[in-house]
Coordinates of C-alpha atoms in Angstrom, one line a residue:
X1 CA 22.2 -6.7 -3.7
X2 CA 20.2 -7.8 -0.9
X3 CA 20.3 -11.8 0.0
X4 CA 17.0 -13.5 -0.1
X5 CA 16.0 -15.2 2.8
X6 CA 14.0 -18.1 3.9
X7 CA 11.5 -16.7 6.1
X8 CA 8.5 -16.1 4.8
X9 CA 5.3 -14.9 6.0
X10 CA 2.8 -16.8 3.8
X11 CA 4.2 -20.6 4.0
X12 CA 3.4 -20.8 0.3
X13 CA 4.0 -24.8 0.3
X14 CA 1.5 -25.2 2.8
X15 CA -1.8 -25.5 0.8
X16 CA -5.6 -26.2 1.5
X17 CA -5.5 -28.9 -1.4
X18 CA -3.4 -29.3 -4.4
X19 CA -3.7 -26.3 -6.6
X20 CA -5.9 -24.4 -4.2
X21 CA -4.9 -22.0 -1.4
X22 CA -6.7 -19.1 0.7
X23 CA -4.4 -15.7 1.6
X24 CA -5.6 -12.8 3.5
X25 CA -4.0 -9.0 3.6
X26 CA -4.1 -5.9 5.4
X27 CA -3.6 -2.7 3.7
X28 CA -1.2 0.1 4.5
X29 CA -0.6 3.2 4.7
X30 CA 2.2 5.3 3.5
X31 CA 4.0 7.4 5.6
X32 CA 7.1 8.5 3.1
X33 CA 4.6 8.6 0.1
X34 CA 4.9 6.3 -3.3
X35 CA 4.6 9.0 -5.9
X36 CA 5.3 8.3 -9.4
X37 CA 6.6 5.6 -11.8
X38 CA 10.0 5.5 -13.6
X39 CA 8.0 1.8 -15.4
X40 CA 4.9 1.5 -15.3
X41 CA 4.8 -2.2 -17.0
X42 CA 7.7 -3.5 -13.9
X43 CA 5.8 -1.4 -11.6
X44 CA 8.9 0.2 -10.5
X45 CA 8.3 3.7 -8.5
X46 CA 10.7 6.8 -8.7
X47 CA 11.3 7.1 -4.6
X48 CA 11.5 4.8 -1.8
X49 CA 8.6 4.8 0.4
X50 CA 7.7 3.4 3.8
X51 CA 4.0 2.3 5.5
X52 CA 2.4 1.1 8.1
X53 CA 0.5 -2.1 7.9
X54 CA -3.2 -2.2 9.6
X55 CA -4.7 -3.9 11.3
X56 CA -8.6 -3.5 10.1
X57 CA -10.2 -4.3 7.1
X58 CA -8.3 -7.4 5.6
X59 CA -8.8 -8.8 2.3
X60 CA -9.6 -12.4 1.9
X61 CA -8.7 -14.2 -1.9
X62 CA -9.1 -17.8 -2.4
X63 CA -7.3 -19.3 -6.0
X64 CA -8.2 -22.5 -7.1
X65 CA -6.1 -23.7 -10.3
X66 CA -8.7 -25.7 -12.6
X67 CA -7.1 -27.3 -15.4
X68 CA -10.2 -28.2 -17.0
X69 CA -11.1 -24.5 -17.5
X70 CA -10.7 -22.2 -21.0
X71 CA -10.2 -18.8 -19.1
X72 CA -9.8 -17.3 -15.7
X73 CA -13.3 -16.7 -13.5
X74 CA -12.7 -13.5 -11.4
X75 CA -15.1 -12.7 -8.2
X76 CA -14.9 -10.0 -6.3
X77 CA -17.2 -8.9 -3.4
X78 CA -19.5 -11.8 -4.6
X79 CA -19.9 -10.6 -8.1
X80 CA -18.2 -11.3 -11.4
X81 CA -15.2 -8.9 -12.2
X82 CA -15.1 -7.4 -15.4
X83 CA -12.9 -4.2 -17.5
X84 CA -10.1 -3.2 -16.1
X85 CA -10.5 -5.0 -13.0
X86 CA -10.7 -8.7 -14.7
X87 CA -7.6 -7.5 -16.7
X88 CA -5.6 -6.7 -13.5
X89 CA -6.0 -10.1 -12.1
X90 CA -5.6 -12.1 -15.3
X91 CA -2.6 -10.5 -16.0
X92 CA -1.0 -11.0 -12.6
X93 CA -1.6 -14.6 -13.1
X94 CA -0.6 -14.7 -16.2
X95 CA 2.8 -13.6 -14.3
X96 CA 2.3 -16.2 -11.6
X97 CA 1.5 -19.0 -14.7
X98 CA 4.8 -18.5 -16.7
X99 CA 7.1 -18.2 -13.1
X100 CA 4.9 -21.8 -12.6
X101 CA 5.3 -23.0 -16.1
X102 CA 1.9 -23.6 -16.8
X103 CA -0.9 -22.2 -18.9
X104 CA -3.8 -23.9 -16.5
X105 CA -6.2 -21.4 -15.5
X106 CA -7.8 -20.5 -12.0
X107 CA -10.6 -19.7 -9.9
X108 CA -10.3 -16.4 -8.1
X109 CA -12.9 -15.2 -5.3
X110 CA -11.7 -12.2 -3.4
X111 CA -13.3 -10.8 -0.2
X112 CA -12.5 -7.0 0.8
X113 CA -13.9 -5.7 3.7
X114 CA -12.6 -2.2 3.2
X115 CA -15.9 0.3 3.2
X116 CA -16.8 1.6 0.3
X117 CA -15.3 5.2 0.0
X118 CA -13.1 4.9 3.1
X119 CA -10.0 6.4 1.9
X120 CA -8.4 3.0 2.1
X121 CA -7.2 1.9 -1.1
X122 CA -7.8 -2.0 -1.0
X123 CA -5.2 -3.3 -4.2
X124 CA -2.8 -2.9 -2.0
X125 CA -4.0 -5.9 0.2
X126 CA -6.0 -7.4 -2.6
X127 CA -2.9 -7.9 -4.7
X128 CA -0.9 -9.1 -1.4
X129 CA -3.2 -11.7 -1.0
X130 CA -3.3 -12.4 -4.6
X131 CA 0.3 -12.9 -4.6
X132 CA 0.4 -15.2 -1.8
X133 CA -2.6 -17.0 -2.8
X134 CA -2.0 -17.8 -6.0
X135 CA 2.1 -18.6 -5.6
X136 CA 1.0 -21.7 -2.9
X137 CA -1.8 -22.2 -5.8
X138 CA 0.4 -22.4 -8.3
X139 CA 3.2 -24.8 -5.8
X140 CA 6.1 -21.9 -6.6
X141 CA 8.7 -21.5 -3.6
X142 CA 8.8 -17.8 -2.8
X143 CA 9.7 -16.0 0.4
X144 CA 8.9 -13.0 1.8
X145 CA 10.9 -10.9 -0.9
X146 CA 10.1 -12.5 -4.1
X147 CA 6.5 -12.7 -2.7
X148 CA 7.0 -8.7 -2.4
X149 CA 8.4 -8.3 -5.5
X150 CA 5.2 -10.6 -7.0
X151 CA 2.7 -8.4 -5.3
X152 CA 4.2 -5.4 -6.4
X153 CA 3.2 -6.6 -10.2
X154 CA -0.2 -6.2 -9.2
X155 CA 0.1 -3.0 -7.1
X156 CA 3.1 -1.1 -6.1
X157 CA 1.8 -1.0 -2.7
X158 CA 0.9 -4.3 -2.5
X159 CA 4.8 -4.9 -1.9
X160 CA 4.1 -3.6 1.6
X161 CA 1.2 -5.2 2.9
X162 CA 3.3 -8.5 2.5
X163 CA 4.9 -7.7 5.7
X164 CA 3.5 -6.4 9.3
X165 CA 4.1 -3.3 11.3
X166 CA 6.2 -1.0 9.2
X167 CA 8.1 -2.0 5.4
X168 CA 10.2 0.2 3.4
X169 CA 9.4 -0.6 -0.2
X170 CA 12.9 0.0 -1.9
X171 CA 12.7 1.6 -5.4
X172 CA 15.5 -0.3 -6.6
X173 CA 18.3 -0.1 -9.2
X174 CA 17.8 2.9 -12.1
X175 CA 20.7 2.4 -13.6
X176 CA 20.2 -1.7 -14.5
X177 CA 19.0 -3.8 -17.4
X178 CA 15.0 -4.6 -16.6
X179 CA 16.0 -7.6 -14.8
X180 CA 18.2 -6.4 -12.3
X181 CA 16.1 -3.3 -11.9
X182 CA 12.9 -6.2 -11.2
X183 CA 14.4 -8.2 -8.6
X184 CA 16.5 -4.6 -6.3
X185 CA 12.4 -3.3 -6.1
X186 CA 11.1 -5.0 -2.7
X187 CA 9.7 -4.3 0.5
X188 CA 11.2 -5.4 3.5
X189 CA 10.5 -4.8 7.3
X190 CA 11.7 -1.9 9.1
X191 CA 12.2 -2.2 13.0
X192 CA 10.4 0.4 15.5
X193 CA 11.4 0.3 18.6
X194 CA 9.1 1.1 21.9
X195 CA 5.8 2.7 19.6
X196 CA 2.5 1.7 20.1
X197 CA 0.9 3.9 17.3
X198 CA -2.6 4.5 16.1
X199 CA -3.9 5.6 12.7
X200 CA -6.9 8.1 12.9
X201 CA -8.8 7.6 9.3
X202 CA -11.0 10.8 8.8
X203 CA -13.5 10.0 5.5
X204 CA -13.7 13.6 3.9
X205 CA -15.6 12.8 1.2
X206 CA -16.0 9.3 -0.2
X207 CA -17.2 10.1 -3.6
X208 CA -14.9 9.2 -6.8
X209 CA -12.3 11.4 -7.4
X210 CA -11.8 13.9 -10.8
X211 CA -8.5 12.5 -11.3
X212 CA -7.9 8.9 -11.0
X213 CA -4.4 8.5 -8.8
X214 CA -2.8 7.2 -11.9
X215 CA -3.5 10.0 -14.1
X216 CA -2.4 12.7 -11.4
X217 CA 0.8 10.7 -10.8
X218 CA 1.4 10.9 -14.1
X219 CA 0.4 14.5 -14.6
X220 CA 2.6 15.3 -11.6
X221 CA 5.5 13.2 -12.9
X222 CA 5.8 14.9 -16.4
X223 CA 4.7 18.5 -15.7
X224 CA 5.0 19.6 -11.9
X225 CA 8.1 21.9 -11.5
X226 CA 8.2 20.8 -7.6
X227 CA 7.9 17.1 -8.2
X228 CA 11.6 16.9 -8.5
X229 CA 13.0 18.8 -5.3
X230 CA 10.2 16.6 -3.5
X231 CA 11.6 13.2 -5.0
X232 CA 15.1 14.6 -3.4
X233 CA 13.7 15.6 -0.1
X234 CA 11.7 12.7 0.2
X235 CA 15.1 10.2 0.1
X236 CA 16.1 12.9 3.1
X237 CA 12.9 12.4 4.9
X238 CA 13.1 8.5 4.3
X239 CA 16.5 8.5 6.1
X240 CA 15.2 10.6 9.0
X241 CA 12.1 8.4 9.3
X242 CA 13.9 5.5 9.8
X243 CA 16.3 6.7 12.1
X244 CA 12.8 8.6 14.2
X245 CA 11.2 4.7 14.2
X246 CA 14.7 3.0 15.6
X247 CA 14.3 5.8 18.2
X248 CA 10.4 5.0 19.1
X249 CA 9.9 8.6 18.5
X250 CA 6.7 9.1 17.7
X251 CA 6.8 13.0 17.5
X252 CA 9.6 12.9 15.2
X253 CA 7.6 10.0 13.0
X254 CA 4.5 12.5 12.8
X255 CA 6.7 15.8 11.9
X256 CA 8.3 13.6 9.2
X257 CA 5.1 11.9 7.4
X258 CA 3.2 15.2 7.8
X259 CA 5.8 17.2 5.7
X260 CA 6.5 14.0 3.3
X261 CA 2.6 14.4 2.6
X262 CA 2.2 18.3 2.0
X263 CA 4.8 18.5 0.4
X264 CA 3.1 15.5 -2.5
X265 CA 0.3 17.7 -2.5
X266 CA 2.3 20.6 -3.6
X267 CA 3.8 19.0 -6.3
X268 CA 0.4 18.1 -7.4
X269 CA -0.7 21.5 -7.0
X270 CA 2.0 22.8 -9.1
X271 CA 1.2 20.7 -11.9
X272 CA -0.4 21.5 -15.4
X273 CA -3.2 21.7 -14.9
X274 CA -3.2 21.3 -11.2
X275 CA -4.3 18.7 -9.6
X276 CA -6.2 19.5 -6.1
X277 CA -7.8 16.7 -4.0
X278 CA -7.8 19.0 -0.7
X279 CA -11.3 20.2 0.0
X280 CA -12.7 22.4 2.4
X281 CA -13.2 19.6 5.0
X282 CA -9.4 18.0 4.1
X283 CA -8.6 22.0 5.7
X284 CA -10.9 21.7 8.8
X285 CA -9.4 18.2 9.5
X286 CA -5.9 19.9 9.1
X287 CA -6.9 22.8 11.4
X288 CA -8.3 20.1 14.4
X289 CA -4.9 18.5 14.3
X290 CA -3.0 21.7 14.6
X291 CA -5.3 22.2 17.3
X292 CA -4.9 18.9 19.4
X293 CA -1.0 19.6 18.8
X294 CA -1.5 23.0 20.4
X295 CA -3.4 20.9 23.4
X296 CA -0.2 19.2 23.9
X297 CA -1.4 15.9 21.9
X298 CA 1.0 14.2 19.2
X299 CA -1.0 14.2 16.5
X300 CA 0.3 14.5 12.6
X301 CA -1.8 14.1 9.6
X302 CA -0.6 11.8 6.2
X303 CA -2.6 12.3 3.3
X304 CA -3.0 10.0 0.0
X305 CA -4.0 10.9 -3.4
X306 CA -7.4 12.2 -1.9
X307 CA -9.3 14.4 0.2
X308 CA -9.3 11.9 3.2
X309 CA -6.5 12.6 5.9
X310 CA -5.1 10.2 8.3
X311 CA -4.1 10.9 11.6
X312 CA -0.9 9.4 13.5
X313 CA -0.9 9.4 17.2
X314 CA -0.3 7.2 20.4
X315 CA -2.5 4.5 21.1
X316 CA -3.7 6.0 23.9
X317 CA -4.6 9.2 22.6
X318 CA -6.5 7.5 19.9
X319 CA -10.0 8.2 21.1
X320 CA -9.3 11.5 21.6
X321 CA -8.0 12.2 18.4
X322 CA -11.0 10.7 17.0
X323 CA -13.4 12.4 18.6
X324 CA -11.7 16.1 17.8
X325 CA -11.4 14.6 14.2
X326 CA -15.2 13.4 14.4
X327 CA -16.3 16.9 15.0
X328 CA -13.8 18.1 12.0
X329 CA -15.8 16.1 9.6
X330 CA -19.5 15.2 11.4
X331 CA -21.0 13.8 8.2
X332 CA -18.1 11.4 7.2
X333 CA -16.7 8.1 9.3
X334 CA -13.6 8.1 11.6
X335 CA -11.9 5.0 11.5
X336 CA -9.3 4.0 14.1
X337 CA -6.4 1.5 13.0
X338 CA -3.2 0.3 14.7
X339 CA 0.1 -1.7 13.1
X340 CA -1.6 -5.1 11.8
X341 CA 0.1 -8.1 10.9
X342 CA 1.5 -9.2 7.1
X343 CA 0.0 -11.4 4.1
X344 CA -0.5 -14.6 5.3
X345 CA -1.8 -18.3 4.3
X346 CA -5.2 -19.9 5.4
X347 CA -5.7 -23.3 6.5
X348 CA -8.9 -25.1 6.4
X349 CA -9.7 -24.0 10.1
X350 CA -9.4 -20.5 8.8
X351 CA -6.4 -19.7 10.8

């Protein structure tokens, strides 16, 4: 079992005021890919999976605890949050409230400067900053794992964006009563050694999708024949991944995410009914990084539960990469990211 320790990245004790702290978050990107649930209500995923943290487009949640008030008050982007939303948060504080032992209710006002429709899925850093947030809020002592763990109530990949650079989230225990499984699920850092990596973000199409990401994780989970042989390849490719990041290795890193990525998309494609998020364009963006490789340029697509594909490369091929990407996808942004830094408090400067 792995021994907690007393670094943390958030400071939780180290509030604006009593009851009230300020967290921001980065999100992340998989590149061994979170696919599937073994409990949904623990959040606890079927594979290990590792990201990269970035450093763009931060989420910003402030949690004031009012004891005065009869229910929770939930603002997001500026405007009231309602369905499914409102239930997310209230719940997660309703986790936060019994760790804290108290039924007081709070004040939530989240920020998240992720476009609209940018292929970057924001609960991962709006839970991280939730968690943090709302554990100072609430005066609970949590370090860097149980904050992962907390965040990973809210959003399994939330447990990431706790931490900089790049964090394996560990599936945990299977074979363990609920609480054992609960606290062996955690992100934790994972060292890289002599990269200076770039994330290409090619928006394909940044309409809703068919399928919610739940659904077709679900879908895949109890019907795709491949799901299965992926789950055991990806605990091979996980194993390899780390080993390529020790090495600073960035071609081996690349080769590895790219195959982790196709190969979740073919156990989507194999399920019943199939679930297909690559479009036309997803295929023309695959096509211009085949190209670039042919140009002698490490470049290796990642793709989530989308049409929008990612593009890992070196720093200093970054502009490059975008601009062969740009002309992949001419209607639709490209978006350039590198590692960014992990959930962290606010003071009253802002720092």
């Amino acid at each position: 079992m792995h021994t907690e320790h007393a670094a943390t990245p958030a400071h939780p004790r180290e509030r604006d005021t009593a009851g009230h702290a300020t967290a921001v978050a980065h999100p992340n990107i998989a590149l061994i890919k979170y696919w599937g649930k073994r409990d949904e209500h623990l959040v606890l995923p079927r594979v290990d999976s590792l990201s990269m943290t970035l450093d763009i487009f931060p989420t910003t949640t402030g949690v004031r605890v009012d004891p005065e008030a009869g229910h929770d008050v939930v603002t997001l982007g500026g405007r009231p949050a309602e369905g499914e939303a409102l239930r997310r948060v209230t719940d997660f504080l309703d986790l936060v409230r019994e760790r804290a032992g108290t039924a007081h209710r709070a004040v939530v006002d989240s920020e998240n400067t992720v476009p609209t429709g940018a292929g970057l899925a924001s609960s991962a850093s709006g839970f991280a900053a939730l968690a943090v947030a709302a554990a100072a809020a609430y005066g609970l002592r949590l370090d860097a794992t149980a904050l992962s763990r907390l965040a990973r109530r809210g959003s399994g990949s939330a447990s990431r964006s706790v931490f900089g650079g790049f964090a394996l989230w560990h599936a945990g225990l299977e074979s363990a009563t609920a609480a054992e499984a609960d606290l062996s699920s955690y992100a934790e850092p994972v060292p890289a050694a002599g990269l200076d990596p770039a994330l290409v973000i090619a928006v394909v199409d940044a309409g809703p999708k068919a399928v919610s990401s739940r659904a077709a994780m679900r879908r895949t989970v109890d019907t795709s024949p491949l799901y299965e042989p992926w789950a055991v390849s990806s605990k091979e490719d996980l194993t390899e991944m780390r080993a390529a990041l020790l090495a600073g290795d960035i071609e081996a890193v690349g080769e590895i995410a790219e195959r982790n990525a196709l190969g979740m998309h073919a156990t989507m494609l194999a399920a019943r009914p199939a679930v297909r998020y690559l479009s036309p364009g997803t295929l023309t963006v695959l096509d211009s990084v085949l190209q670039l490789r042919r140009e002698g340029i490490a470049a290796y697509a990642t793709m989530d539960a989308g049409p929008n594909v990612k593009v890992l490369c070196r720093r200093a091929d970054a502009d490059r990469v975008a601009g062969t990407v740009r002309a992949a996808v001419p209607d639709g942004p490209v978006l350039v990211a590198g590692p960014g830094p992990g959930a962290r408090l606010l003071h009253g400067d802002g720092r």
